[in-house]
XYZ file of C-alpha atoms in Angstrom:
488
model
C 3.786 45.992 7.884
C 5.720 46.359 4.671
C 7.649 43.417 5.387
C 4.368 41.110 6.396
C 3.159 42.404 2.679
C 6.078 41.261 0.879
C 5.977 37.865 2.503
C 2.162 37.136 2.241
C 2.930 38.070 -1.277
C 5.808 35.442 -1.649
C 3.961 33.355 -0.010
C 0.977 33.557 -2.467
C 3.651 33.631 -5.641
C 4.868 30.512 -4.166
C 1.449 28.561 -4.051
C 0.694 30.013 -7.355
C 3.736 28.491 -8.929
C 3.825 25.311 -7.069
C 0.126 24.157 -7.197
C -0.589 23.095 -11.015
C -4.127 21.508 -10.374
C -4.068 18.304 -12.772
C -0.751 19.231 -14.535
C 0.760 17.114 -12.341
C 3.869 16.766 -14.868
C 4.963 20.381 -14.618
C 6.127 19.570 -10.922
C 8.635 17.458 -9.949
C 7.164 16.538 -6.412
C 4.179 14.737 -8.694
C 6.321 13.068 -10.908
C 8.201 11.294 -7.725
C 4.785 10.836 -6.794
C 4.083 9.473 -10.243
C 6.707 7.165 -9.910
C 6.197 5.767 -6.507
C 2.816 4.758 -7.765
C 3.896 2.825 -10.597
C 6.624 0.824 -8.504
C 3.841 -0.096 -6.032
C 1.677 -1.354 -9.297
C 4.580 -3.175 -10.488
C 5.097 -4.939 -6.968
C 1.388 -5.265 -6.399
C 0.963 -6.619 -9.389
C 3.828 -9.172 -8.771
C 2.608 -9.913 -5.318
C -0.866 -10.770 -6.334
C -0.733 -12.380 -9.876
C 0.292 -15.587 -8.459
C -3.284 -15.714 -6.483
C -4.336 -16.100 -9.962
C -1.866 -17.917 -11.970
C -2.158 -20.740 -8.982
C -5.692 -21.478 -10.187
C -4.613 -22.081 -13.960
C -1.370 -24.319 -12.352
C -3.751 -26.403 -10.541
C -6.782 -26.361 -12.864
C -7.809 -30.048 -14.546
C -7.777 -30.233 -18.194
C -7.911 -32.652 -20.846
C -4.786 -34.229 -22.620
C -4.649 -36.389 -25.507
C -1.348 -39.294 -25.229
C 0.295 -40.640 -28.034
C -1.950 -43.770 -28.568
C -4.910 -41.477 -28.701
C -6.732 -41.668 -25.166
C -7.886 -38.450 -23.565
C -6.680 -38.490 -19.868
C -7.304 -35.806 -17.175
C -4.336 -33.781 -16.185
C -2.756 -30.917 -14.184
C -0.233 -28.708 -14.182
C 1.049 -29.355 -10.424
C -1.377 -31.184 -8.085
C -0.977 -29.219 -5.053
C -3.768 -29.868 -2.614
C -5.733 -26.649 -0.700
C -3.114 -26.754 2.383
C -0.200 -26.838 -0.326
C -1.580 -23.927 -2.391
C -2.140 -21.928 1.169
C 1.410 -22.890 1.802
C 2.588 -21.208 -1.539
C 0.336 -18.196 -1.017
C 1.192 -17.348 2.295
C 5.219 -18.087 1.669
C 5.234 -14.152 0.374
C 4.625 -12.956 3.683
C 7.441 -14.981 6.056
C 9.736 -13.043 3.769
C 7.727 -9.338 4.084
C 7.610 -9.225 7.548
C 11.235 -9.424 8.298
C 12.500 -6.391 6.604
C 9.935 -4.016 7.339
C 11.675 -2.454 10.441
C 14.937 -3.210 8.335
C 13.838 -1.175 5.647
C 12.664 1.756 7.741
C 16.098 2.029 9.623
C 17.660 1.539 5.733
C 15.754 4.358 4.456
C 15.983 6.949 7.496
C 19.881 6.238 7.096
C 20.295 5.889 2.879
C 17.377 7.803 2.216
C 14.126 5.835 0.320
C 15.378 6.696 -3.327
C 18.288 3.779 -3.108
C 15.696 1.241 -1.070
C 12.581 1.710 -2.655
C 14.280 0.988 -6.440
C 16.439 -2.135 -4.758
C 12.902 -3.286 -3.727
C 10.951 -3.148 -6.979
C 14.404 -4.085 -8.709
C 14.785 -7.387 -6.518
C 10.972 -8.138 -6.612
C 10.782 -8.095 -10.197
C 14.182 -10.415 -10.470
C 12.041 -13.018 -8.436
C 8.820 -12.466 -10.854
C 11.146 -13.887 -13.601
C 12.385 -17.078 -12.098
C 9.522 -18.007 -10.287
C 8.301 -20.507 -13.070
C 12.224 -22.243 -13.372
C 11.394 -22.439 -9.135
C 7.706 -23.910 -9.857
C 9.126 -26.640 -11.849
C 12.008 -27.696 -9.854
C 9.456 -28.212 -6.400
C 7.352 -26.820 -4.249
C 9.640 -25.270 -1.821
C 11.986 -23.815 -4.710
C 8.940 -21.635 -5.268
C 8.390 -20.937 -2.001
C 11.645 -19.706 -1.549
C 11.458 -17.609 -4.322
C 8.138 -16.229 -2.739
C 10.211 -15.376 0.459
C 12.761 -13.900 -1.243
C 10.110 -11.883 -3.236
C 8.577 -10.897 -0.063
C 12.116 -9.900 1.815
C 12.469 -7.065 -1.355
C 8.926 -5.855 -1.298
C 9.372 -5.432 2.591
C 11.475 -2.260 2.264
C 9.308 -0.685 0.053
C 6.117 1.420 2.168
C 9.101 2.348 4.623
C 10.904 3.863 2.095
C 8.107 5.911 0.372
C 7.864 7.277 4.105
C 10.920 8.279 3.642
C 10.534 9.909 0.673
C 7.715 11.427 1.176
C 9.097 12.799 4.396
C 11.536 14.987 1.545
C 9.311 15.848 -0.960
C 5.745 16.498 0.491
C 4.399 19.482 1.590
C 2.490 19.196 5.057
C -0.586 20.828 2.920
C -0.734 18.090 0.622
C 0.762 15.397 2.189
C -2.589 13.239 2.485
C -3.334 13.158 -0.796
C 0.363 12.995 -2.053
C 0.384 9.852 0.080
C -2.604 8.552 -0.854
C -1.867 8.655 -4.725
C 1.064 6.825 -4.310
C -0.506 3.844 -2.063
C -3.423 3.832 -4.736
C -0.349 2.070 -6.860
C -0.778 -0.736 -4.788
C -4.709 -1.730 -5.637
C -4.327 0.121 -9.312
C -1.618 -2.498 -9.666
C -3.989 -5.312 -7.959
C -7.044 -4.373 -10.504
C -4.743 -4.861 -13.316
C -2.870 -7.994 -11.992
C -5.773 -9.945 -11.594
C -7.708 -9.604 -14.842
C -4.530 -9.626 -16.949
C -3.164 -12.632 -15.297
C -6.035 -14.283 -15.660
C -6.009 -13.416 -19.517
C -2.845 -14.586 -19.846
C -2.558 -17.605 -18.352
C -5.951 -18.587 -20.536
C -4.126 -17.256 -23.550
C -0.315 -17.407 -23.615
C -0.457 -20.005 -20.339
C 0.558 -19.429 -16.675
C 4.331 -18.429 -16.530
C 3.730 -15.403 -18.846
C 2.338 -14.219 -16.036
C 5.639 -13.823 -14.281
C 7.483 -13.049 -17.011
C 5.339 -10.379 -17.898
C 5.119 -8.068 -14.695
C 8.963 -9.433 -14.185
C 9.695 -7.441 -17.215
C 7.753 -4.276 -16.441
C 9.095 -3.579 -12.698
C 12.547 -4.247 -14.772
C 11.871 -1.281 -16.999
C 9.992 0.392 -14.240
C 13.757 0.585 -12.257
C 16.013 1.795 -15.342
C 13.353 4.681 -15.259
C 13.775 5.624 -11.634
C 17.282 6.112 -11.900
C 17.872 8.050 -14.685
C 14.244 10.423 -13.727
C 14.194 10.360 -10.137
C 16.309 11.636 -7.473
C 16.372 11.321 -3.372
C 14.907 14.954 -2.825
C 14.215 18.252 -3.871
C 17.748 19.676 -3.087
C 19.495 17.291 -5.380
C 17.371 17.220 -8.001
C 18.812 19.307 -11.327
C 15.375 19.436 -12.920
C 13.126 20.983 -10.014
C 12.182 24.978 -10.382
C 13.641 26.934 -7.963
C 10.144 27.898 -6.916
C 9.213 24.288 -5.978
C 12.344 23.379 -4.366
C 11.949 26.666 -2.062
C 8.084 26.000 -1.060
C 8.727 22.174 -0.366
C 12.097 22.965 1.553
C 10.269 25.704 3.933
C 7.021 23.792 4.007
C 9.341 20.921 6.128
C 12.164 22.523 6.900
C 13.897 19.569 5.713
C 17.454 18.791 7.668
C 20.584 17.788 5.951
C 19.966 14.666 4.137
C 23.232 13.023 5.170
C 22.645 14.087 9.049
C 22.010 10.744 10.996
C 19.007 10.484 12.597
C 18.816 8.951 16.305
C 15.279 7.215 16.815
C 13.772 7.570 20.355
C 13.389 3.448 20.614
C 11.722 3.389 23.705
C 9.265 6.297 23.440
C 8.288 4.606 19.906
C 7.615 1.107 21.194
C 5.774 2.622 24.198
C 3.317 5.262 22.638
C 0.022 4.362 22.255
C -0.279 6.716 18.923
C 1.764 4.546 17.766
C 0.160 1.202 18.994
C -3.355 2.666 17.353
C -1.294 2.399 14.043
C -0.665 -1.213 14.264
C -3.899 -2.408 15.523
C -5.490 -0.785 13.076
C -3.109 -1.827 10.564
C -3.460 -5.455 11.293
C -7.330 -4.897 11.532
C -7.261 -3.923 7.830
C -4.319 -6.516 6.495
C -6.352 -9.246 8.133
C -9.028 -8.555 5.687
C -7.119 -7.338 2.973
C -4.830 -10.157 3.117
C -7.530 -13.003 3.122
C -9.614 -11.541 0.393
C -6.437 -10.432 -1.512
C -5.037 -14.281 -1.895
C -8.550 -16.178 -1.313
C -10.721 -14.253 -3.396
C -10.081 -15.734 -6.632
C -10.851 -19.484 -5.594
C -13.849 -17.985 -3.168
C -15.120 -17.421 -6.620
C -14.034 -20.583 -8.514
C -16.006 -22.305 -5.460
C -18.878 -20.666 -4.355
C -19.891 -18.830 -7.694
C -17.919 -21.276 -10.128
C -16.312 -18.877 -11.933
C -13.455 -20.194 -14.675
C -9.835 -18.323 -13.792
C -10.406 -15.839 -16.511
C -13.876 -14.954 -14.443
C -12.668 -15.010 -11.404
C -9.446 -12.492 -12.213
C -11.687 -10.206 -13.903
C -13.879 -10.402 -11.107
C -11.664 -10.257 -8.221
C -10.258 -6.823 -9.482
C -13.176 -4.856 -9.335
C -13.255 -4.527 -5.515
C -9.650 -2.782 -5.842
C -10.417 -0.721 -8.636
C -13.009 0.751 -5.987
C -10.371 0.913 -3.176
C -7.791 2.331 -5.596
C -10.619 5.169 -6.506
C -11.361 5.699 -2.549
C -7.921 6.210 -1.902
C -7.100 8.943 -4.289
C -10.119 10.785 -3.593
C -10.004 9.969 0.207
C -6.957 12.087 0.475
C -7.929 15.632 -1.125
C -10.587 14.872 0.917
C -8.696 14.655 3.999
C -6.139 17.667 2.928
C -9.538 19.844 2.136
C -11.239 19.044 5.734
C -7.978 19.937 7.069
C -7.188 22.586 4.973
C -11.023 24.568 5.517
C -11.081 23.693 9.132
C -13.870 21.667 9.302
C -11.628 18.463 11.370
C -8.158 18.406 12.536
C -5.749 15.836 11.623
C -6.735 13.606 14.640
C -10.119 13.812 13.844
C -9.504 13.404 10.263
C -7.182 10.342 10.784
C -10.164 8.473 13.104
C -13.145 9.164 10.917
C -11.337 7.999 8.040
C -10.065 4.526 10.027
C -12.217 3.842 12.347
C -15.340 4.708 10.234
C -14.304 2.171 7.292
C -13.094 -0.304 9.500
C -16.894 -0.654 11.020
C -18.752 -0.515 7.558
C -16.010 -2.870 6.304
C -16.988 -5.624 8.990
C -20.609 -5.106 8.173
C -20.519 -5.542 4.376
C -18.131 -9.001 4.822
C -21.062 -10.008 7.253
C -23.676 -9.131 4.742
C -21.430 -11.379 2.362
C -21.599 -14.090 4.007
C -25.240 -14.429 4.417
C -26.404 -12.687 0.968
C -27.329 -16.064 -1.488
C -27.117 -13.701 -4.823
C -23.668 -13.656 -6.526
C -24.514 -9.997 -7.697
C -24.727 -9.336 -4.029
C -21.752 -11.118 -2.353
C -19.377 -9.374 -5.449
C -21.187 -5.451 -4.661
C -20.579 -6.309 -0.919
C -17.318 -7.812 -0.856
C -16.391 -5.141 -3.622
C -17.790 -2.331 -1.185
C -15.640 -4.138 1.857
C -12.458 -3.928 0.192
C -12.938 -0.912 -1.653
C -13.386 0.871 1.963
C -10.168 0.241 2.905
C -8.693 2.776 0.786
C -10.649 5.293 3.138
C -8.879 3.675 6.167
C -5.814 3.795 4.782
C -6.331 7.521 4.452
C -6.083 7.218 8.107
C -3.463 4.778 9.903
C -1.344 5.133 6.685
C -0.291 8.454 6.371
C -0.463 8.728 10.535
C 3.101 8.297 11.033
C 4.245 11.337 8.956
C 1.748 13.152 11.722
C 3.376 11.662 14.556
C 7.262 11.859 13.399
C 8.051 12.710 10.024
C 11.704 11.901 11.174
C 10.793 8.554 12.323
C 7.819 7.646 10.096
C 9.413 5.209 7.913
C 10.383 3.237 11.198
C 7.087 3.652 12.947
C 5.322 2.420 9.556
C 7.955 -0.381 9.589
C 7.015 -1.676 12.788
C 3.885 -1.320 11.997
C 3.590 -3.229 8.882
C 6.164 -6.141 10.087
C 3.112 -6.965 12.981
C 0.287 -6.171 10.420
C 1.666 -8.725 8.137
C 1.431 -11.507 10.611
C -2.153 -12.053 8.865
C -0.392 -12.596 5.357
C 1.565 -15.333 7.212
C -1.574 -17.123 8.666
C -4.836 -16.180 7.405
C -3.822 -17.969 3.825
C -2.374 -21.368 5.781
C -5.878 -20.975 7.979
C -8.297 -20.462 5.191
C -6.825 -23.676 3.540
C -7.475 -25.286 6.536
C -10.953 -24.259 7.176
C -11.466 -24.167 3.630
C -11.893 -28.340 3.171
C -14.665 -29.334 1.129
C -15.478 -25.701 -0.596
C -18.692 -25.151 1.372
C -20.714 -21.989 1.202
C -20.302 -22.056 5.394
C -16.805 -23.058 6.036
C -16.329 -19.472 4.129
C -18.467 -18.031 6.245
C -16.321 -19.146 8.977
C -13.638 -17.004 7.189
C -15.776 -14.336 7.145
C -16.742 -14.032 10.756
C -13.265 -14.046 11.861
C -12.524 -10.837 9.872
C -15.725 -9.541 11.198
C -14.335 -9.770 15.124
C -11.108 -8.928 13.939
C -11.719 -4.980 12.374
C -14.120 -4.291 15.423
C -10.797 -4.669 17.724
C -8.954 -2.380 15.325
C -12.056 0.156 15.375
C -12.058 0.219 18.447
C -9.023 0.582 19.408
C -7.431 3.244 16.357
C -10.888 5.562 17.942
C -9.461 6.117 21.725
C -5.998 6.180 20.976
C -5.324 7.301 17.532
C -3.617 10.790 17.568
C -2.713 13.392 14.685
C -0.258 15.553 16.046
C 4.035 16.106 16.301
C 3.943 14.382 19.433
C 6.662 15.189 21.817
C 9.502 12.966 21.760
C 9.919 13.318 17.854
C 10.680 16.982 18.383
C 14.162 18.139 17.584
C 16.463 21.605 17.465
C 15.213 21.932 13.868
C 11.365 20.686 14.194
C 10.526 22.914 17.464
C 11.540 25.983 15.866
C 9.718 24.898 11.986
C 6.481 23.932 14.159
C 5.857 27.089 16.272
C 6.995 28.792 12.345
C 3.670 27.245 10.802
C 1.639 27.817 13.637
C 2.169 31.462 13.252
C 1.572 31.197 9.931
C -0.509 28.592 9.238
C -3.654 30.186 9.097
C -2.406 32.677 6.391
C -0.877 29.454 4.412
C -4.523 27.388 4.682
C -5.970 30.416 3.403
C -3.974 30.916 0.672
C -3.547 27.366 -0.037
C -7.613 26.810 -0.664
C -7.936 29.139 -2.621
C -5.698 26.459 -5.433
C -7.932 23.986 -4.557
């Protein structure tokens, strides 16, 4: 009995000096966190600014010639198909390093990948103007270039996050550093569009090329792979994090159960799901801005400004989405399965029904609220079939979310190339074709993420060191939840 005291005791001691509320800077598992979010802006932000900077390259404007007559002129005159071409060029690059970058980051560990990602990204921001005005397919090759760096990246935040999050707070840990992705988008797109009005379109690229530049001298000399190595970590928060996952040696090489992987239907609820939500995403993500240029005849600074409200709403959802998630968990009210399907499944459905709603609603106030309100729900979802794989195999999740995001990204590759073709004449109901298809398309993943979806260690990702850790927490897991709410 004495000994039970003096470990409840630690226990609480450890909480108490490990859970800072907002403070996030006096740990150092929230500054990695920190971090992680502001390399997924800088990508984001790279990844998405052409969407707008394309509308300014292609966008008529007067020109007065020498002998005084006013002509009508253009940056590049790249036709709809073209401009789908260039937008969708990002993703034949993204999907072919995602299962790369997983095996990468289980073997290096994420600190070396994710930084070589947002490093190499950034390197492609700056000389994608010199690429514009050489040709067309220069800058598509720098846009699959771009995407082959930005590829490694989600895999290798799994992999961090697999060393520095405790299972208590790994939702929302998770879900703070994905917001990065649409607080980087909400930025992107009115900024871009601000500066290519302003200072004109390639200080766009040089711009965010810059910042994920400084962003990666930052990560080296603040950030390290994990709690054990890091000099500037409390002793306190290295010991909670380290017996919260029971974290192996770092170097140790990791053997990943192929076959049981490919063949589980956990995992297969991931991807569906996954390429439910990118279809979406992905459309709306590189479309949006000319959706509004045609339909609501918005100018490019409009339509940037415009265009980033729906992620500022998703990037909102997200962060709140996952205390949400860790408190459900946390005061018993839904398990992690159940949390992982509400939170997926459920935005998935209301997602199809607002881009429905959208494409019948004549008001412009009403097709922004409900495309805002369709986009914005997928930072719920990705509460969900996001964060799943550190459920399923923390040893393995960067590989599982790497498989999972090279098939998810098959939309980025055609949904661009597919709107441009359906897209012809900029009629009100060719987009509603659009529309419909991502309709069909998240009922499938709703569907299938709700029978199949599961939340727990499944079997074959148990080792000698995670048996022993799991049956650990389950005898004291109910203490832990109950000291851990009372810091919430």
């Amino acid at each position: 009995m004495a000994l039970e005291s003096v470990t409840d005791s630690q226990d609480e001691d450890e909480v108490k000096n490990t859970n800072v509320g907002w403070k996030f800077w006096k740990t150092r598992r929230y500054t990695v966190v920190l971090m992680i979010f502001l390399g997924f802006f800088s990508i984001y932000s790279i990844r998405v600014c052409l969407s707008v900077a394309i509308v300014a390259m292609t966008e008529k404007f007067n020109t007065t010639l020498a002998n005084g007559t006013i002509i009508e002129d253009q940056h590049f005159d790249w036709n709809s198909k073209e401009q789908g071409l260039i937008l969708s060029s990002f993703f034949y690059g993204y999907i072919f390093t995602q299962v790369l970058g997983g095996v990468l980051a289980s073997k290096f560990g994420g600190y070396y990948i994710y930084v070589c990602g947002v490093g190499g990204s950034s390197l492609m921001a700056l000389l994608m103007p010199v690429a514009a005005s050489f040709s067309i397919y220069m800058l598509m090759a720098v846009r699959i270039l771009e995407g082959l760096f930005e590829g490694i990246n989600f895999p290798a935040m799994h992999a961090l996050l697999s060393r520095w999050a405790p299972v208590s707070e790994r939702s929302r840990m998770a879900s703070l550093c994905i917001s990065g992705c649409y607080a980087g988008t909400v930025v992107a797109m009115p900024l871009s569009g601000v500066l290519a009005s302003t200072l004109g379109w390639k200080s766009v690229f040089y711009f965010y090329g810059c910042f994920g530049a400084l962003w990666s001298i930052v990560w080296i000399l603040l950030i390290r792979s994990s709690p054990e190595n890091d000099r500037f970590i409390s002793k306190e928060e290295s010991l909670y994090i380290v017996k919260s996952l029971g974290n192996e040696d770092e170097n140790k090489e990791i053997s990943h159960p192929w076959k049981m992987i490919l063949t589980s239907t956990a995992v297969w609820a991931i991807v569906i799901s996954h390429f439910a939500e990118n279809w979406g995403f992905d459309t709306l993500l590189t479309q949006m801005p000319t959706f509004f240029a045609d339909i609501l005849e918005f100018n490019v600074q409009a339509s940037g400004i415009v265009s980033a409200i729906p992620y500022l709403t998703m990037s909102c959802l997200l962060a709140v989405g996952g205390y949400l998630a860790d408190w459900l968990q946390i005061r018993g009210f839904l398990n992690t399965t159940q949390v992982r399907k509400y939170f997926t499944s459920g935005a998935l459905l209301a997602q199809g029904a607002f881009i429905l709603l959208a494409a019948f609603i004549v008001s412009p106030i009403g097709i922004i609220i409900c495309l805002t309100l369709t986009i914005g729900l997928g930072g719920l979802a990705n509460v969900g079939y996001m964060i799943n794989p550190l459920d399923l195999a923390p040893q393995h999740a960067s590989v599982i979310f790497g498989i999972s995001n090279t098939i998810a990204n098959i939309p980025g590759n055609i949904s661009p190339f597919l709107t441009g073709l359906i897209v012809t004449d900029k009629s009100k109901e060719q987009w509603q074709i659009v529309f419909f298809i991502i309709v069909g398309i998240n009922v499938v993943g709703c569907l299938f993420y709700w029978f199949f979806a599961k939340g727990d260690l499944q079997p074959w990702a148990v080792t000698s060191s995670t048996a022993p850790r799991k049956s650990s927490q389950d005898n004291n897991s109910e203490k832990r939840d109950a000291i851990t709410a009372k810091t919430l």
